Amino acid sequence: MAAVPVKPIKKVLVANRGEIAVRVMRTCQERGLAVVAVYSDADRLAPHVQIADEAVHIGPSASAQSYLVIEKILAACKQTGADAVHPGYGFLSENEDFADACAAAGITFIGPSADAMRKMGSKTEARKTVTAAGTPVVPGDNGPSGNGFPSAEAALVAARQIGFPVLLKAAAGGGGKGMRLVAAEADLPAAFDGARREAMAAFGDDAVYLEKAIQRPRHIEIQVFGDQHGNLVHLGERDCSIQRRHQKVIEEAPSPVVSPELRAKMGAAAVAAARAVAYVGAGTCEFLLGADGGFYFLEMNTRLQVEHPVTEMIYGLDLVAWQLDVAEGRPMPLTQEQLDARRRGHAVECRVYAEDPVKFLPSPGRITHLRVPDGPYIRNDSGCYEGAEIPVHYDPMISKLVVWGETRAAAVQRMRRALDEYQVRGIETNLAFHRRCFRHAAFIEGDYDTGFIGRNTAELTPRAEGAELDAAIIAAALNVAMAPKATASSSTNGAAVAAPMPHSSEISGWRNQLR
Ligand code: MV4
């Protein structure tokens, strides 16, 4: 391979916001690089703006008018003399036009080539490409043209071949949008129309293809990394099976069910998939792991992922530093053997969301009180602070709480303690959900799959928390204290018994029950 010249980066514009913008800037600053923030109206006072050396206002709060506008990001680079762009995740991170536009402007895009993004962006194209590389994909059919079925009739013929249940998926999709489960032949026509409509609405492309439905799968993804010298390695797996409506909630590394042998096999399959598109930078191959131990490639995410910290924790590495290294043309600092030898312990991540814990709807507003956990082997990647307003315009994630332990059991215990220290007031959060999950017997055993939250919603959903809980306790206490003497007719109501004001220990007992 021809020698790759090293081109040092001097100033990085981070085309993102929130915790990931902060996290990327920290590594840049540790390397002595200048960092530029971009921000919308809603983010004037955001942490990523405060820690950057310079900040450029790029428009109104709506992402479609700010963080998603390629011309505005490029203009900010020109204005500040940034020679590289880090896209974070979401927004423009997997937009091949943005990668092309950066290249055309002489700006280093910290990520893979536009060509690799394009090949992995189409799910049918990705299935073709990685199958040719020997990576197992879910049994299925891309359709007669190789990019979807022209009619429900054609899909039905293919579905009979595959065997029910099948899934209809959007070729342009990913992440579950435009996906329909079809249990039997009779359900296919309606599902086909529905999937097409949803795919068109979400991606502007109504091509849908078929996959056999894998029952009770685990979502296992492999972190891969490539450099410009043709080296490709994997950094093991993350188990992201704890999800709700295709939103990840808890991730861990390693997976409780992946043996060293399976890791080596899945790692090799992921590296082969990445090699098929000459992948450079950080990428993730998503697999489904069936109950029978079979694994199948689903899609490749051509970016650094939200949950990358659990991998960093078990390898003791900074993946953003690796991204900068390979973007500058340097070879990766470690070989596969060296990486394998570094793995140690277990890491878990809780995504703390500003959301209604019962209805799971975003709960924007002002954080009036915040206490974040601390102590050994705890990391809280956050883009907010006490007094901050959680805007309605973006993802409602408050922070990623990540802990490491020598064993999975130690990591789980540490997370319980960390969660108990975490206090947020002013907005609703899913902290109570996390506290319950880390005390759930099946979770503690590592015995879960992608249906875990759905099957255990009642046990994992708090009835009341915070102010609502306090109000309920005060009401109950008053009810007890104020109730008239029990009579034959009123004694069916347990609270209607005359009693003195309850003792505080009794109140805390109720509190624990109500939790
Ligand atoms: C599947 C599947 C079962 N069989 N494909 C959902 C999101 C998208 N990335 C792929 N998804 C799935 N694809 C086949 N052939 C089950 C899911 C799925 C799922 C996957 C990972 C994590 C959570 C999930 C929840 C429901 C369904």
Coordinates of C-alpha atoms and ligand atoms in Angstrom, one line a residue:
M1 CA 0.0 0.0 0.0
A2 CA 1.2 3.5 -0.9
A3 CA 2.5 5.5 2.1
V4 CA -0.2 7.7 3.7
P5 CA 1.1 11.1 4.6
V6 CA 0.3 12.3 8.1
K7 CA -1.6 15.5 8.1
P8 CA -1.9 16.8 11.6
I9 CA -5.3 18.4 12.5
K10 CA -5.1 21.8 14.2
K11 CA -8.6 23.0 14.8
V12 CA -11.7 20.8 15.1
L13 CA -15.2 22.0 14.6
V14 CA -17.7 19.7 16.4
A15 CA -20.9 19.6 14.4
N16 CA -23.1 18.5 17.2
R17 CA -24.4 19.4 20.7
G18 CA -25.1 17.9 24.1
E19 CA -23.0 15.2 25.8
I20 CA -21.3 14.0 22.6
A21 CA -20.1 17.4 21.6
V22 CA -18.6 17.9 25.1
R23 CA -17.1 14.4 25.1
V24 CA -15.4 15.0 21.7
M25 CA -14.1 18.4 22.7
R26 CA -12.5 17.0 25.8
T27 CA -10.3 14.7 23.8
C28 CA -9.4 17.4 21.3
Q29 CA -8.4 19.7 24.2
E30 CA -6.3 17.0 25.8
R31 CA -4.4 16.8 22.5
G32 CA -3.8 20.5 22.4
L33 CA -6.2 21.1 19.5
A34 CA -8.4 24.2 19.2
V35 CA -12.1 23.4 19.2
V36 CA -15.0 25.2 17.7
A37 CA -18.6 24.8 18.8
V38 CA -21.7 25.5 16.7
Y39 CA -25.0 26.3 18.4
S40 CA -28.6 27.0 17.8
D41 CA -30.8 29.5 19.6
A42 CA -31.8 27.0 22.3
D43 CA -28.1 26.1 22.9
R44 CA -26.7 29.6 23.6
L45 CA -25.8 28.6 27.2
A46 CA -25.1 25.0 26.5
P47 CA -22.0 23.3 28.0
H48 CA -20.5 22.5 24.6
V49 CA -20.5 26.3 23.8
Q50 CA -19.0 27.2 27.1
I51 CA -16.0 24.8 26.9
A52 CA -15.2 25.5 23.3
D53 CA -12.5 28.0 22.3
E54 CA -14.8 29.6 19.8
A55 CA -18.5 29.2 19.0
V56 CA -20.5 30.0 16.0
H57 CA -24.3 30.6 16.0
I58 CA -25.9 28.6 13.2
G59 CA -29.6 29.5 13.5
P60 CA -32.9 28.7 15.1
S61 CA -33.5 25.8 17.5
A62 CA -35.0 23.4 15.0
S63 CA -32.2 21.0 13.9
A64 CA -33.5 21.2 10.3
Q65 CA -32.5 24.9 10.4
S66 CA -29.3 24.6 12.3
Y67 CA -27.4 21.3 13.1
L68 CA -28.6 19.6 9.9
V69 CA -27.7 22.4 7.4
I70 CA -24.5 21.4 5.6
E71 CA -23.8 24.9 4.3
K72 CA -24.0 26.5 7.7
I73 CA -21.5 24.0 9.2
L74 CA -19.1 24.5 6.2
A75 CA -19.5 28.3 6.6
A76 CA -18.6 28.0 10.3
C77 CA -15.5 26.0 9.4
K78 CA -14.4 28.7 6.9
Q79 CA -15.1 31.5 9.3
T80 CA -13.0 30.0 12.1
G81 CA -10.4 28.2 10.0
A82 CA -11.2 24.8 11.3
D83 CA -9.4 22.1 9.3
A84 CA -11.4 19.1 10.5
V85 CA -15.0 18.3 11.5
H86 CA -16.2 15.8 14.0
P87 CA -19.9 15.0 13.4
G88 CA -20.6 13.1 16.6
Y89 CA -23.7 10.8 16.3
G90 CA -27.0 11.6 14.7
F91 CA -27.4 14.9 12.8
L92 CA -25.0 14.8 9.8
S93 CA -22.8 12.0 11.1
E94 CA -24.0 9.4 8.5
N95 CA -24.7 11.9 5.7
E96 CA -22.5 11.1 2.7
D97 CA -23.2 14.5 1.0
F98 CA -21.8 16.1 4.1
A99 CA -18.7 13.9 4.0
D100 CA -18.3 14.8 0.2
A101 CA -18.8 18.5 0.9
C102 CA -16.1 18.5 3.6
A103 CA -13.7 16.8 1.3
A104 CA -14.4 19.2 -1.6
A105 CA -13.8 22.1 0.9
G106 CA -10.4 20.6 2.0
I107 CA -11.7 19.9 5.5
T108 CA -11.0 16.5 7.1
F109 CA -14.2 14.7 7.9
I110 CA -13.5 12.6 11.0
G111 CA -15.3 9.4 9.9
P112 CA -15.4 6.9 7.1
S113 CA -15.4 7.6 3.3
A114 CA -18.7 8.8 1.7
D115 CA -18.5 5.6 -0.4
A116 CA -18.5 3.3 2.7
M117 CA -21.4 5.3 4.2
R118 CA -23.3 5.0 0.9
K119 CA -22.8 1.2 0.7
M120 CA -23.9 0.6 4.3
G121 CA -26.7 3.2 4.2
S122 CA -28.8 1.0 1.9
K123 CA -29.8 -2.1 3.9
T124 CA -30.2 -4.2 0.8
E125 CA -26.9 -3.0 -0.6
A126 CA -25.2 -3.8 2.8
R127 CA -26.7 -7.3 2.8
K128 CA -25.3 -7.9 -0.6
T129 CA -21.9 -6.5 0.2
V130 CA -21.3 -8.3 3.5
T131 CA -22.7 -11.6 2.2
A132 CA -20.1 -11.5 -0.5
A133 CA -17.5 -11.0 2.2
G134 CA -18.7 -14.1 4.1
T135 CA -20.5 -12.4 6.9
P136 CA -23.7 -14.2 7.8
V137 CA -26.9 -12.1 7.3
V138 CA -30.5 -12.9 8.3
P139 CA -32.0 -15.3 5.8
G140 CA -34.2 -13.1 3.6
D141 CA -34.9 -11.8 0.1
N142 CA -33.9 -8.3 -1.3
G143 CA -36.6 -8.6 -4.0
P144 CA -36.3 -9.3 -7.8
S145 CA -34.4 -6.0 -8.5
G146 CA -32.2 -6.5 -5.5
N147 CA -33.7 -3.4 -3.9
G148 CA -37.2 -4.3 -2.7
F149 CA -40.5 -5.9 -3.9
P150 CA -42.7 -4.3 -6.6
S151 CA -45.9 -5.8 -5.1
A152 CA -47.4 -7.6 -2.1
E153 CA -48.0 -10.6 -4.4
A154 CA -44.2 -10.9 -5.2
A155 CA -43.4 -10.4 -1.5
L156 CA -45.8 -13.2 -0.6
V157 CA -44.2 -15.7 -2.9
A158 CA -40.8 -14.9 -1.4
A159 CA -42.2 -15.0 2.2
R160 CA -43.4 -18.5 1.6
Q161 CA -39.9 -19.5 0.6
I162 CA -38.4 -17.9 3.7
G163 CA -41.1 -19.2 6.1
F164 CA -43.2 -17.2 8.5
P165 CA -42.9 -15.2 10.6
V166 CA -41.1 -12.7 8.4
L167 CA -40.3 -9.0 8.8
L168 CA -40.8 -6.4 6.1
K169 CA -38.1 -3.8 6.3
A170 CA -37.3 -0.5 4.6
A171 CA -34.3 -0.7 2.3
A172 CA -33.4 2.9 3.1
G173 CA -34.2 2.4 6.7
G174 CA -32.6 1.1 9.9
G175 CA -33.5 1.5 13.5
G176 CA -36.9 -0.1 13.2
K177 CA -38.8 2.5 11.1
G178 CA -40.9 1.0 8.3
M179 CA -40.5 -2.4 9.9
R180 CA -43.5 -4.8 10.0
L181 CA -43.7 -8.2 11.6
V182 CA -45.9 -10.6 9.5
A183 CA -47.0 -13.7 11.4
A184 CA -49.0 -15.4 8.6
E185 CA -49.8 -15.2 4.9
A186 CA -53.1 -13.4 5.4
D187 CA -51.4 -10.5 7.2
L188 CA -48.9 -9.8 4.4
P189 CA -50.8 -7.5 2.0
A190 CA -51.8 -5.0 4.7
A191 CA -48.4 -5.1 6.3
F192 CA -46.8 -4.5 2.9
D193 CA -48.8 -1.4 2.2
G194 CA -48.2 -0.1 5.8
A195 CA -44.4 -0.7 5.6
R196 CA -44.2 1.0 2.2
R197 CA -46.1 4.1 3.4
E198 CA -44.0 4.4 6.6
A199 CA -40.8 3.9 4.6
M200 CA -41.8 6.7 2.2
A201 CA -42.7 9.0 5.0
A202 CA -39.5 8.4 6.9
F203 CA -36.9 8.0 4.2
G204 CA -38.6 9.3 1.0
D205 CA -38.0 5.8 -0.5
D206 CA -40.7 3.1 -0.3
A207 CA -38.5 0.1 -1.2
V208 CA -39.2 -2.8 1.3
Y209 CA -37.5 -6.2 1.5
L210 CA -38.0 -9.4 3.5
E211 CA -36.1 -11.1 6.4
K212 CA -36.9 -14.1 8.4
A213 CA -38.0 -13.0 11.9
I214 CA -35.5 -14.1 14.5
Q215 CA -37.4 -14.9 17.8
R216 CA -36.4 -13.4 21.1
P217 CA -33.0 -12.1 19.7
R218 CA -30.3 -10.3 21.6
H219 CA -28.9 -7.2 20.0
I220 CA -25.2 -7.7 20.0
E221 CA -23.0 -5.1 18.2
I222 CA -19.3 -5.3 17.4
Q223 CA -17.1 -2.2 17.6
V224 CA -14.7 -2.1 14.6
F225 CA -11.9 0.3 13.7
G226 CA -10.0 0.9 10.5
D227 CA -7.1 3.1 9.5
Q228 CA -5.9 4.5 6.2
H229 CA -3.2 1.8 6.0
G230 CA -5.7 -1.0 5.5
N231 CA -5.6 -2.3 9.1
L232 CA -8.9 -3.3 10.6
V233 CA -9.5 -4.5 14.2
H234 CA -12.5 -5.2 16.4
L235 CA -13.0 -4.2 20.1
G236 CA -15.4 -6.9 21.1
E237 CA -19.2 -6.6 21.6
R238 CA -21.8 -4.5 23.4
D239 CA -25.1 -6.0 24.4
C240 CA -27.8 -3.5 23.7
S241 CA -30.8 -5.7 24.1
I242 CA -32.4 -3.5 26.8
Q243 CA -34.4 -1.3 24.5
R244 CA -37.8 0.3 24.3
R245 CA -39.4 1.2 21.0
H246 CA -36.0 0.9 19.3
Q247 CA -34.5 3.3 21.8
K248 CA -31.6 1.8 23.7
V249 CA -31.8 2.2 27.5
I250 CA -29.0 0.1 29.0
E251 CA -25.9 -1.2 27.3
E252 CA -23.1 -3.4 28.6
A253 CA -19.7 -4.8 27.6
P254 CA -19.0 -7.6 27.4
S255 CA -22.3 -9.4 26.7
P256 CA -23.2 -11.8 29.5
V257 CA -23.8 -14.5 26.8
V258 CA -20.9 -14.1 24.5
S259 CA -18.1 -16.6 25.0
P260 CA -14.5 -15.9 23.9
E261 CA -15.0 -18.3 20.9
L262 CA -18.2 -16.5 19.8
R263 CA -16.5 -13.1 20.3
A264 CA -13.7 -14.2 18.0
K265 CA -16.2 -15.4 15.4
M266 CA -18.4 -12.3 15.5
G267 CA -15.4 -10.1 15.6
A268 CA -14.0 -11.7 12.4
A269 CA -17.4 -11.4 10.7
A270 CA -17.6 -7.7 11.6
V271 CA -14.1 -7.0 10.4
A272 CA -14.8 -8.8 7.1
A273 CA -17.9 -6.7 6.7
A274 CA -15.9 -3.5 7.3
R275 CA -13.1 -4.7 5.0
A276 CA -15.7 -5.1 2.2
V277 CA -16.2 -1.3 2.2
A278 CA -12.5 -0.4 3.0
Y279 CA -13.7 1.0 6.3
V280 CA -11.7 3.8 8.0
G281 CA -12.5 5.1 11.5
A282 CA -14.9 3.9 14.2
G283 CA -17.8 1.8 13.1
T284 CA -20.3 -0.7 14.5
C285 CA -21.7 -3.9 13.0
E286 CA -25.1 -4.7 14.5
F287 CA -26.0 -8.4 14.8
L288 CA -29.0 -10.4 16.1
L289 CA -28.0 -13.3 18.3
G290 CA -30.6 -16.0 18.2
A291 CA -31.6 -18.2 21.1
D292 CA -29.8 -21.1 19.2
G293 CA -26.5 -19.2 19.2
G294 CA -26.7 -18.3 15.5
F295 CA -25.7 -14.7 14.7
Y296 CA -26.8 -12.5 11.8
F297 CA -25.6 -9.2 10.5
L298 CA -28.3 -6.5 10.5
E299 CA -26.7 -3.3 9.6
M300 CA -23.5 -1.2 10.0
N301 CA -23.5 2.2 11.7
T302 CA -20.8 4.3 10.2
R303 CA -20.2 6.6 13.2
L304 CA -19.1 6.6 16.8
Q305 CA -22.1 5.4 18.8
V306 CA -23.8 6.7 21.9
E307 CA -22.7 3.6 23.9
H308 CA -19.0 3.7 22.9
P309 CA -17.9 4.4 26.6
V310 CA -18.6 0.9 27.8
T311 CA -16.1 -0.3 25.2
E312 CA -13.6 2.4 26.3
M313 CA -14.0 1.3 29.9
I314 CA -13.1 -2.4 29.3
Y315 CA -10.2 -1.6 26.9
G316 CA -8.9 1.4 28.8
L317 CA -8.9 3.4 25.6
D318 CA -10.1 6.7 24.2
L319 CA -11.9 6.0 20.9
V320 CA -12.1 9.7 20.0
A321 CA -8.3 9.8 20.2
W322 CA -8.2 6.8 17.9
Q323 CA -10.6 8.6 15.5
L324 CA -8.3 11.6 15.4
D325 CA -5.2 9.4 14.9
V326 CA -6.6 7.6 11.9
A327 CA -8.1 10.8 10.4
E328 CA -4.6 12.3 10.5
G329 CA -3.3 9.3 8.6
R330 CA -1.6 7.6 11.5
P331 CA -1.7 3.8 11.8
M332 CA -3.9 2.5 14.7
P333 CA -1.8 2.4 17.9
L334 CA -2.6 -1.3 18.8
T335 CA -2.9 -4.6 16.9
Q336 CA -5.8 -7.1 17.4
E337 CA -3.6 -9.2 19.7
Q338 CA -2.7 -6.2 21.8
L339 CA -6.3 -5.2 22.0
D340 CA -7.4 -8.7 23.0
A341 CA -4.8 -8.7 25.8
R342 CA -6.0 -5.4 27.2
R343 CA -9.7 -6.3 27.8
R344 CA -10.5 -6.3 31.4
G345 CA -13.6 -6.4 33.6
H346 CA -17.2 -5.3 32.8
A347 CA -18.9 -2.0 32.1
V348 CA -22.6 -1.0 32.1
E349 CA -24.2 2.2 30.8
C350 CA -27.6 3.7 31.8
R351 CA -29.1 6.3 29.5
V352 CA -30.7 8.8 31.8
Y353 CA -33.6 10.5 29.9
A354 CA -35.7 13.5 30.7
E355 CA -39.0 11.6 30.4
D356 CA -42.2 10.8 32.1
P357 CA -41.4 7.5 33.8
V358 CA -44.9 6.1 33.3
K359 CA -45.9 7.3 29.8
F360 CA -42.3 7.4 28.5
L361 CA -42.8 10.8 26.9
P362 CA -40.1 13.5 26.9
S363 CA -40.2 15.7 30.0
P364 CA -38.5 19.0 29.0
G365 CA -38.0 21.8 31.5
R366 CA -35.6 23.3 33.9
I367 CA -33.3 21.2 36.1
T368 CA -33.8 22.9 39.4
H369 CA -31.5 20.5 41.4
L370 CA -28.8 18.1 40.2
R371 CA -26.5 15.8 42.1
V372 CA -24.5 13.5 39.9
P373 CA -22.9 10.3 41.2
D374 CA -19.1 10.1 41.7
G375 CA -16.5 7.8 43.0
P376 CA -14.1 5.1 41.6
Y377 CA -14.8 3.8 38.1
I378 CA -17.8 6.0 37.5
R379 CA -18.2 8.2 34.4
N380 CA -21.1 10.5 33.7
D381 CA -21.1 11.9 30.2
S382 CA -23.4 14.8 30.3
G383 CA -24.3 17.9 28.4
C384 CA -26.4 19.7 31.1
Y385 CA -26.1 21.3 34.5
E386 CA -28.2 22.5 37.4
G387 CA -30.3 25.4 36.2
A388 CA -30.1 24.2 32.6
E389 CA -33.2 24.0 30.5
I390 CA -33.7 20.7 28.7
P391 CA -34.9 21.9 25.2
V392 CA -37.9 20.3 23.5
H393 CA -36.1 20.4 20.1
Y394 CA -33.6 17.6 20.6
D395 CA -33.1 14.1 22.1
P396 CA -34.1 14.2 25.8
M397 CA -31.0 12.3 27.1
I398 CA -29.6 14.0 30.2
S399 CA -26.5 11.9 30.6
K400 CA -24.9 8.5 30.2
L401 CA -24.0 7.0 33.5
V402 CA -21.3 4.5 32.9
V403 CA -19.6 2.3 35.6
W404 CA -16.8 -0.3 35.4
G405 CA -16.3 -3.3 37.7
E406 CA -13.8 -6.2 37.8
T407 CA -16.8 -8.5 37.3
R408 CA -20.4 -8.1 36.0
A409 CA -21.7 -8.5 39.5
A410 CA -19.4 -5.8 40.8
A411 CA -20.4 -3.4 38.0
V412 CA -24.1 -4.0 38.7
Q413 CA -23.6 -3.3 42.4
R414 CA -21.6 -0.1 41.6
M415 CA -24.4 1.0 39.2
R416 CA -27.0 0.5 41.9
R417 CA -25.0 2.7 44.3
A418 CA -24.4 5.3 41.6
L419 CA -28.1 5.4 40.7
D420 CA -29.0 5.9 44.3
E421 CA -26.7 9.0 44.5
Y422 CA -28.2 10.5 41.3
Q423 CA -30.7 13.3 42.0
V424 CA -32.6 15.3 39.5
R425 CA -35.4 17.7 40.3
G426 CA -37.5 20.0 38.1
I427 CA -38.1 17.4 35.4
E428 CA -39.2 13.8 35.3
T429 CA -36.5 11.2 34.5
N430 CA -36.2 7.4 34.0
L431 CA -33.9 7.0 37.0
A432 CA -36.5 5.0 38.9
F433 CA -36.7 2.6 36.0
H434 CA -33.0 2.1 36.1
R435 CA -33.0 1.5 39.8
R436 CA -35.6 -1.2 39.4
C437 CA -33.9 -2.8 36.4
F438 CA -30.6 -3.2 38.4
R439 CA -32.6 -5.0 41.1
H440 CA -34.5 -7.2 38.7
A441 CA -33.6 -10.9 39.1
A442 CA -33.5 -11.7 35.3
F443 CA -31.3 -8.6 34.6
I444 CA -29.0 -9.5 37.5
E445 CA -28.6 -13.0 35.9
G446 CA -27.9 -11.4 32.5
D447 CA -31.0 -13.3 31.3
Y448 CA -32.7 -10.9 28.9
D449 CA -33.4 -10.3 25.2
T450 CA -34.9 -7.5 23.2
G451 CA -38.4 -8.2 24.6
F452 CA -37.3 -7.7 28.2
I453 CA -38.8 -4.3 28.9
G454 CA -42.0 -5.1 27.1
R455 CA -42.5 -8.3 29.2
N456 CA -41.6 -6.6 32.5
T457 CA -43.1 -3.2 32.2
A458 CA -45.1 -3.4 35.4
E459 CA -42.2 -4.4 37.5
L460 CA -39.9 -1.8 35.9
T461 CA -42.3 1.1 35.9
P462 CA -42.5 3.2 39.1
R463 CA -46.0 4.3 40.2
A464 CA -44.7 7.5 41.7
E465 CA -41.5 9.3 42.3
G466 CA -40.1 12.6 43.7
A467 CA -42.7 15.3 44.4
E468 CA -45.6 13.1 43.2
L469 CA -44.5 10.4 45.7
D470 CA -44.1 13.0 48.5
A471 CA -47.6 14.2 47.8
A472 CA -49.0 10.7 47.9
I473 CA -47.2 10.0 51.3
I474 CA -48.4 13.2 52.9
A475 CA -51.9 12.5 51.7
A476 CA -51.7 8.9 53.1
A477 CA -50.4 10.2 56.4
L478 CA -53.0 12.8 56.7
N479 CA -55.6 10.3 55.8
V480 CA -54.4 8.0 58.6
A481 CA -54.1 10.8 61.2
M482 CA -57.4 12.5 60.4
A483 CA -59.6 9.4 59.8
P484 CA -62.6 8.9 62.1
K485 CA -62.8 5.9 64.4
A486 CA -63.4 2.7 62.6
T487 CA -67.0 1.5 62.4
A488 CA -68.4 -1.7 61.1
S489 CA -69.3 0.0 57.8
S490 CA -66.0 1.9 57.2
S491 CA -63.5 -0.8 58.3
T492 CA -63.2 -2.2 54.8
N493 CA -61.1 0.8 54.0
G494 CA -57.7 0.1 55.6
A495 CA -56.8 3.8 55.9
A496 CA -60.0 4.7 57.7
V497 CA -58.7 3.7 61.1
A498 CA -58.1 6.3 63.8
A499 CA -54.4 6.5 64.5
P500 CA -51.8 9.0 65.7
M501 CA -49.7 10.8 63.0
P502 CA -47.4 8.0 61.5
H503 CA -43.8 7.7 62.7
S504 CA -41.1 8.7 60.2
S505 CA -39.9 5.0 60.0
E506 CA -43.4 4.0 58.9
I507 CA -43.4 6.7 56.3
S508 CA -40.1 5.5 54.9
G509 CA -41.6 2.0 54.7
W510 CA -44.4 3.3 52.6
R511 CA -41.9 5.2 50.5
N512 CA -40.1 2.0 49.7
Q513 CA -43.3 0.2 48.9
L514 CA -44.5 3.0 46.6
R515 CA -41.2 2.9 44.8
Ligands
MV4_1 C1 -35.1 -7.9 13.4 C2 -35.7 -8.6 14.5 C3 -35.9 -10.0 14.3 N1 -35.6 -10.6 13.1 N2 -34.8 -8.6 12.3 C4 -35.3 -3.6 15.2 C5 -34.5 -2.4 14.9 C6 -33.7 -2.7 13.7 N3 -32.3 -2.3 13.8 C7 -33.8 -4.2 13.6 N4 -34.7 -4.6 14.5 C8 -35.1 -5.9 14.6 N5 -34.8 -6.7 13.5 C9 -35.1 -9.9 12.2 N6 -34.8 -10.5 11.0 C10 -35.9 -7.9 15.6 C11 -35.6 -6.6 15.7 C12 -36.0 -5.9 16.9 C13 -35.0 -5.5 17.7 C14 -33.6 -5.5 17.4 C15 -32.7 -5.1 18.3 C16 -33.1 -4.5 19.5 C17 -34.4 -4.4 19.8 C18 -35.4 -4.8 19.0 C19 -36.7 -4.7 19.3 C20 -37.6 -5.2 18.5 C21 -37.3 -5.8 17.3

